[in-house]
Tab-separated table of C-alpha atoms in Angstrom:
chain	number	residue	atom	x	y	z
A	1	MET	CA	-29.047	-36.083	-7.863
A	2	LEU	CA	-29.833	-33.251	-5.324
A	3	TYR	CA	-30.087	-34.177	-1.853
A	4	ARG	CA	-32.377	-31.227	-0.343
A	5	ALA	CA	-30.542	-30.646	3.039
A	6	ASP	CA	-28.056	-28.380	4.716
A	7	PHE	CA	-25.358	-30.829	4.942
A	8	GLU	CA	-22.045	-30.162	7.034
A	9	THR	CA	-20.643	-33.714	5.884
A	10	ALA	CA	-21.919	-36.853	4.100
A	11	LEU	CA	-20.595	-40.510	3.799
A	12	TYR	CA	-21.706	-43.529	2.424
A	13	SER	CA	-22.566	-46.626	4.295
A	14	PRO	CA	-19.952	-49.674	4.049
A	15	ASP	CA	-22.340	-51.531	1.602
A	16	GLY	CA	-22.966	-48.248	-0.377
A	17	LYS	CA	-26.743	-48.385	-0.206
A	18	TYR	CA	-27.219	-45.654	2.182
A	19	ILE	CA	-25.794	-41.907	2.742
A	20	LEU	CA	-25.096	-40.666	6.189
A	21	SER	CA	-25.113	-37.075	6.670
A	22	VAL	CA	-24.619	-34.236	9.576
A	23	LEU	CA	-26.847	-31.238	9.332
A	24	HIS	CA	-26.099	-27.630	10.301
A	25	ASN	CA	-29.399	-28.248	12.554
A	26	GLY	CA	-27.404	-30.719	14.711
A	27	ASN	CA	-29.501	-34.018	13.419
A	28	ILE	CA	-28.076	-36.768	11.395
A	29	LYS	CA	-30.133	-38.198	8.351
A	30	ILE	CA	-29.847	-41.456	6.558
A	31	TRP	CA	-30.599	-41.274	3.129
A	32	ASP	CA	-31.263	-44.043	0.153
A	33	ALA	CA	-28.228	-43.727	-1.818
A	34	ASN	CA	-30.115	-44.604	-5.151
A	35	SER	CA	-33.369	-42.557	-4.878
A	36	GLY	CA	-32.135	-39.742	-2.687
A	37	LYS	CA	-35.032	-40.084	-0.478
A	38	SER	CA	-34.739	-39.291	3.267
A	39	LEU	CA	-35.115	-42.692	5.349
A	40	LYS	CA	-34.376	-41.591	9.067
A	41	THR	CA	-33.472	-38.858	11.070
A	42	LEU	CA	-31.402	-39.479	14.134
A	43	LYS	CA	-32.357	-36.740	16.963
A	44	GLY	CA	-31.207	-36.649	20.760
A	45	HIS	CA	-27.911	-34.467	20.735
A	46	THR	CA	-28.637	-31.169	22.408
A	47	SER	CA	-25.948	-29.398	20.461
A	48	TYR	CA	-24.410	-29.658	17.129
A	49	VAL	CA	-23.088	-32.653	15.782
A	50	ASN	CA	-19.505	-32.434	14.535
A	51	SER	CA	-19.262	-35.794	13.118
A	52	ALA	CA	-21.003	-39.216	12.437
A	53	GLU	CA	-19.724	-42.463	11.066
A	54	TYR	CA	-20.914	-46.255	10.431
A	55	ASN	CA	-19.254	-49.040	12.393
A	56	PRO	CA	-17.566	-51.277	9.799
A	57	ASP	CA	-20.344	-53.847	9.223
A	58	GLY	CA	-22.662	-50.746	8.858
A	59	SER	CA	-24.857	-52.007	11.476
A	60	ARG	CA	-24.187	-49.178	14.025
A	61	ILE	CA	-23.422	-45.280	14.020
A	62	VAL	CA	-21.244	-43.200	16.168
A	63	SER	CA	-21.744	-39.468	16.680
A	64	ALA	CA	-19.591	-37.047	18.262
A	65	SER	CA	-21.355	-33.433	19.406
A	66	SER	CA	-20.963	-30.383	21.274
A	67	ASP	CA	-22.919	-31.417	23.885
A	68	LYS	CA	-19.748	-33.352	25.129
A	69	THR	CA	-21.320	-36.879	24.786
A	70	LEU	CA	-20.785	-39.414	21.955
A	71	LYS	CA	-24.064	-41.474	20.914
A	72	ILE	CA	-24.299	-45.013	19.336
A	73	TRP	CA	-27.132	-45.598	17.194
A	74	ASP	CA	-28.770	-48.627	15.490
A	75	ALA	CA	-28.470	-47.983	11.841
A	76	SER	CA	-31.761	-49.873	11.124
A	77	ASN	CA	-33.575	-47.446	13.055
A	78	GLU	CA	-33.815	-44.120	14.927
A	79	GLU	CA	-33.026	-45.820	18.388
A	80	CYS	CA	-29.892	-44.633	20.339
A	81	LEU	CA	-28.255	-47.262	22.254
A	82	GLN	CA	-25.866	-45.414	24.152
A	83	THR	CA	-24.878	-42.079	25.547
A	84	LEU	CA	-21.077	-41.843	26.170
A	85	LYS	CA	-20.084	-39.340	28.628
A	86	GLY	CA	-16.493	-38.749	29.938
A	87	HIS	CA	-15.077	-35.555	27.868
A	88	LYS	CA	-15.444	-32.265	29.403
A	89	ARG	CA	-15.908	-30.015	26.487
A	90	ILE	CA	-16.815	-30.308	22.711
A	91	ILE	CA	-15.964	-33.749	21.010
A	92	TYR	CA	-15.014	-32.955	17.420
A	93	SER	CA	-14.675	-36.419	16.054
A	94	ALA	CA	-15.190	-40.102	16.562
A	95	LYS	CA	-14.053	-43.031	14.904
A	96	TYR	CA	-14.462	-46.956	14.938
A	97	SER	CA	-11.266	-49.528	14.988
A	98	PRO	CA	-11.157	-51.551	11.962
A	99	ASP	CA	-12.466	-54.318	13.876
A	100	GLY	CA	-15.318	-52.199	15.224
A	101	LYS	CA	-14.734	-53.086	18.824
A	102	ARG	CA	-13.319	-49.766	19.941
A	103	ILE	CA	-14.307	-46.084	19.282
A	104	VAL	CA	-11.346	-43.301	19.401
A	105	SER	CA	-12.832	-39.832	19.937
A	106	ALA	CA	-11.191	-36.061	20.251
A	107	SER	CA	-12.023	-33.273	22.217
A	108	LEU	CA	-11.396	-29.650	22.781
A	109	ASP	CA	-10.505	-30.927	26.308
A	110	THR	CA	-6.923	-31.739	24.598
A	111	THR	CA	-7.743	-35.487	25.236
A	112	ILE	CA	-8.296	-38.608	23.305
A	113	LYS	CA	-10.488	-41.494	24.630
A	114	ILE	CA	-10.832	-44.812	23.750
A	115	TRP	CA	-14.055	-46.565	24.506
A	116	ASP	CA	-15.570	-50.019	24.259
A	117	ALA	CA	-18.021	-50.083	21.278
A	118	ASN	CA	-20.170	-52.776	22.951
A	119	SER	CA	-20.142	-51.683	26.735
A	120	GLY	CA	-19.746	-47.838	26.012
A	121	LYS	CA	-17.130	-47.795	28.744
A	122	CYS	CA	-14.286	-45.567	28.751
A	123	LEU	CA	-10.966	-47.892	28.495
A	124	GLN	CA	-8.421	-45.173	28.481
A	125	THR	CA	-7.966	-41.458	27.963
A	126	LEU	CA	-4.860	-40.374	26.159
A	127	VAL	CA	-2.697	-37.260	27.613
A	128	GLY	CA	-0.148	-35.301	25.643
A	129	HIS	CA	-1.439	-32.601	23.226
A	130	THR	CA	-1.607	-29.166	24.580
A	131	LYS	CA	-4.638	-27.866	22.838
A	132	CYS	CA	-7.600	-28.817	21.112
A	133	VAL	CA	-7.175	-32.247	19.459
A	134	ASN	CA	-9.360	-32.067	16.318
A	135	THR	CA	-9.258	-35.591	14.926
A	136	ALA	CA	-7.851	-39.038	15.974
A	137	SER	CA	-8.212	-42.252	13.891
A	138	TYR	CA	-6.805	-45.886	13.826
A	139	SER	CA	-4.282	-47.379	11.446
A	140	PRO	CA	-5.588	-50.205	8.918
A	141	ASP	CA	-4.484	-52.679	11.370
A	142	GLY	CA	-5.866	-51.209	14.640
A	143	ARG	CA	-2.336	-51.180	16.288
A	144	TYR	CA	-1.696	-47.152	16.527
A	145	ILE	CA	-3.623	-44.087	16.364
A	146	VAL	CA	-3.079	-40.745	14.940
A	147	SER	CA	-4.188	-37.691	16.198
A	148	THR	CA	-4.219	-33.763	15.452
A	149	SER	CA	-4.238	-30.853	17.190
A	150	ASP	CA	-4.218	-27.087	17.439
A	151	ASP	CA	-0.780	-27.326	19.269
A	152	LYS	CA	0.642	-27.659	15.282
A	153	THR	CA	1.477	-31.269	15.688
A	154	LEU	CA	0.308	-35.061	15.304
A	155	LYS	CA	0.885	-37.566	17.604
A	156	ILE	CA	1.058	-41.500	16.900
A	157	TRP	CA	-0.055	-43.536	19.800
A	158	ASP	CA	0.153	-47.209	20.665
A	159	ALA	CA	-3.622	-48.345	20.706
A	160	SER	CA	-3.677	-50.939	23.150
A	161	GLY	CA	-1.275	-49.038	25.777
A	162	GLY	CA	-2.251	-45.545	24.898
A	163	ILE	CA	1.406	-44.679	24.810
A	164	CYS	CA	2.587	-41.634	22.835
A	165	LEU	CA	5.090	-43.120	20.183
A	166	GLN	CA	5.909	-40.284	18.054
A	167	THR	CA	5.186	-36.468	17.810
A	168	LEU	CA	5.153	-35.136	14.245
A	169	LYS	CA	6.183	-31.503	13.842
A	170	GLY	CA	6.237	-29.344	10.747
A	171	HIS	CA	2.814	-27.649	10.335
A	172	SER	CA	2.957	-23.820	10.897
A	173	SER	CA	-0.712	-23.725	12.354
A	174	TYR	CA	-3.479	-25.817	13.551
A	175	VAL	CA	-3.460	-29.353	11.956
A	176	LEU	CA	-7.295	-30.480	11.496
A	177	PHE	CA	-7.230	-33.595	10.079
A	178	ALA	CA	-5.014	-36.684	9.397
A	179	GLU	CA	-5.424	-40.335	8.492
A	180	TYR	CA	-3.099	-43.419	7.567
A	181	SER	CA	-2.792	-44.589	4.004
A	182	PRO	CA	-4.717	-48.041	3.159
A	183	ASP	CA	-1.524	-49.842	3.644
A	184	GLY	CA	-0.701	-48.184	6.779
A	185	LYS	CA	2.827	-47.149	5.730
A	186	ARG	CA	1.755	-43.195	5.235
A	187	ILE	CA	0.011	-40.457	7.097
A	188	ILE	CA	-1.443	-37.773	5.368
A	189	SER	CA	-2.434	-34.404	7.194
A	190	ALA	CA	-4.472	-31.215	6.431
A	191	SER	CA	-3.703	-27.905	8.024
A	192	VAL	CA	-4.731	-24.381	8.785
A	193	ASP	CA	-1.552	-23.314	7.155
A	194	LYS	CA	-2.949	-24.156	3.716
A	195	THR	CA	-0.617	-27.034	3.050
A	196	ILE	CA	-1.128	-30.984	3.216
A	197	LYS	CA	2.099	-33.422	4.587
A	198	ILE	CA	2.873	-36.771	3.800
A	199	TRP	CA	4.645	-38.641	6.626
A	200	ASP	CA	6.254	-42.031	7.013
A	201	ALA	CA	4.232	-43.855	9.622
A	202	ASN	CA	7.350	-45.547	10.966
A	203	SER	CA	10.054	-42.703	11.269
A	204	GLY	CA	7.867	-40.130	11.598
A	205	ALA	CA	9.492	-38.410	8.466
A	206	CYS	CA	7.801	-35.497	6.660
A	207	LEU	CA	8.191	-37.091	3.072
A	208	GLN	CA	6.152	-34.284	1.030
A	209	THR	CA	4.653	-31.113	1.607
A	210	LEU	CA	1.709	-30.478	-0.909
A	211	LYS	CA	1.059	-26.857	-1.592
A	212	GLY	CA	-1.736	-25.437	-4.069
A	213	HIS	CA	-4.754	-24.506	-1.596
A	214	GLU	CA	-5.203	-20.895	-1.109
A	215	GLN	CA	-6.904	-21.216	2.083
A	216	THR	CA	-7.040	-23.863	4.876
A	217	VAL	CA	-7.246	-27.434	3.932
A	218	LYS	CA	-9.983	-29.026	6.097
A	219	THR	CA	-9.514	-32.748	4.966
A	220	ALA	CA	-6.811	-34.561	2.858
A	221	SER	CA	-7.470	-38.609	2.272
A	222	TYR	CA	-5.788	-41.341	0.252
A	223	SER	CA	-7.927	-43.103	-2.582
A	224	PRO	CA	-8.746	-46.801	-1.836
A	225	ASP	CA	-5.794	-47.978	-3.978
A	226	GLY	CA	-3.503	-45.340	-2.538
A	227	ASN	CA	-2.599	-44.102	-5.854
A	228	CYS	CA	-4.217	-40.489	-5.262
A	229	ILE	CA	-4.934	-38.203	-2.875
A	230	ILE	CA	-8.267	-35.801	-2.504
A	231	SER	CA	-8.049	-32.717	-0.497
A	232	ALA	CA	-10.682	-29.921	0.350
A	233	GLY	CA	-10.103	-26.537	1.328
A	234	ARG	CA	-11.834	-23.403	2.617
A	235	ASP	CA	-11.073	-21.940	-0.595
A	236	GLY	CA	-14.069	-24.018	-2.248
A	237	MET	CA	-11.427	-26.177	-4.100
A	238	ILE	CA	-11.203	-30.017	-4.184
A	239	LYS	CA	-8.070	-31.001	-5.303
A	240	ILE	CA	-6.832	-34.465	-6.960
A	241	TRP	CA	-3.196	-35.360	-6.297
A	242	SER	CA	-0.932	-37.958	-7.527
A	243	ALA	CA	0.298	-40.051	-4.503
A	244	LYS	CA	3.300	-41.721	-6.399
């Protein structure tokens, strides 16, 4: 099935019925996953949209933009419910907590912000990275946050206290992406240095370095059962790795 749009990213809704896509023109589209029909277009950001994702129950969408704002949308219609302001520069990512009560955002302003997903209030600003923060996401139990930065490090934060618990060093260039394994015991990271690294989430030790991409690795994620890893690089390749 061909979806006729200039996609930047695309992902399924939690129930698998819809596909959410971020387009090069800055709009967000919702598609019927079976028919491929375009259902809704979310418009409101005044600059490029860098990420968008559903909350855990699929009722809302959060988007992050180069216009320095986050927007929360009603997923059943095209209504923007809230615009969250506070970052001083481009926002690269926004992720819901596992319970859907919090949003964590990462910005070029070197900070991470935690927001109340209902009120839109900024609850905490996490400071510690020295360069652009590319991503920030919660652990499966919601207790921790992992962030990545152009300062070549990952940081693990206490999600409730906002304290930096560990700084993970090992990549030789910008770290673009990181997330926890489904069981929360590992962290996987992707870097401009063409490698993927697997880290022990408790000790912070680097357990493995996966090499094979010929250019920047943009993302790397575990399969739902944790047995495989899928990665995407700017070399045009998608690789599947054994996580065992």
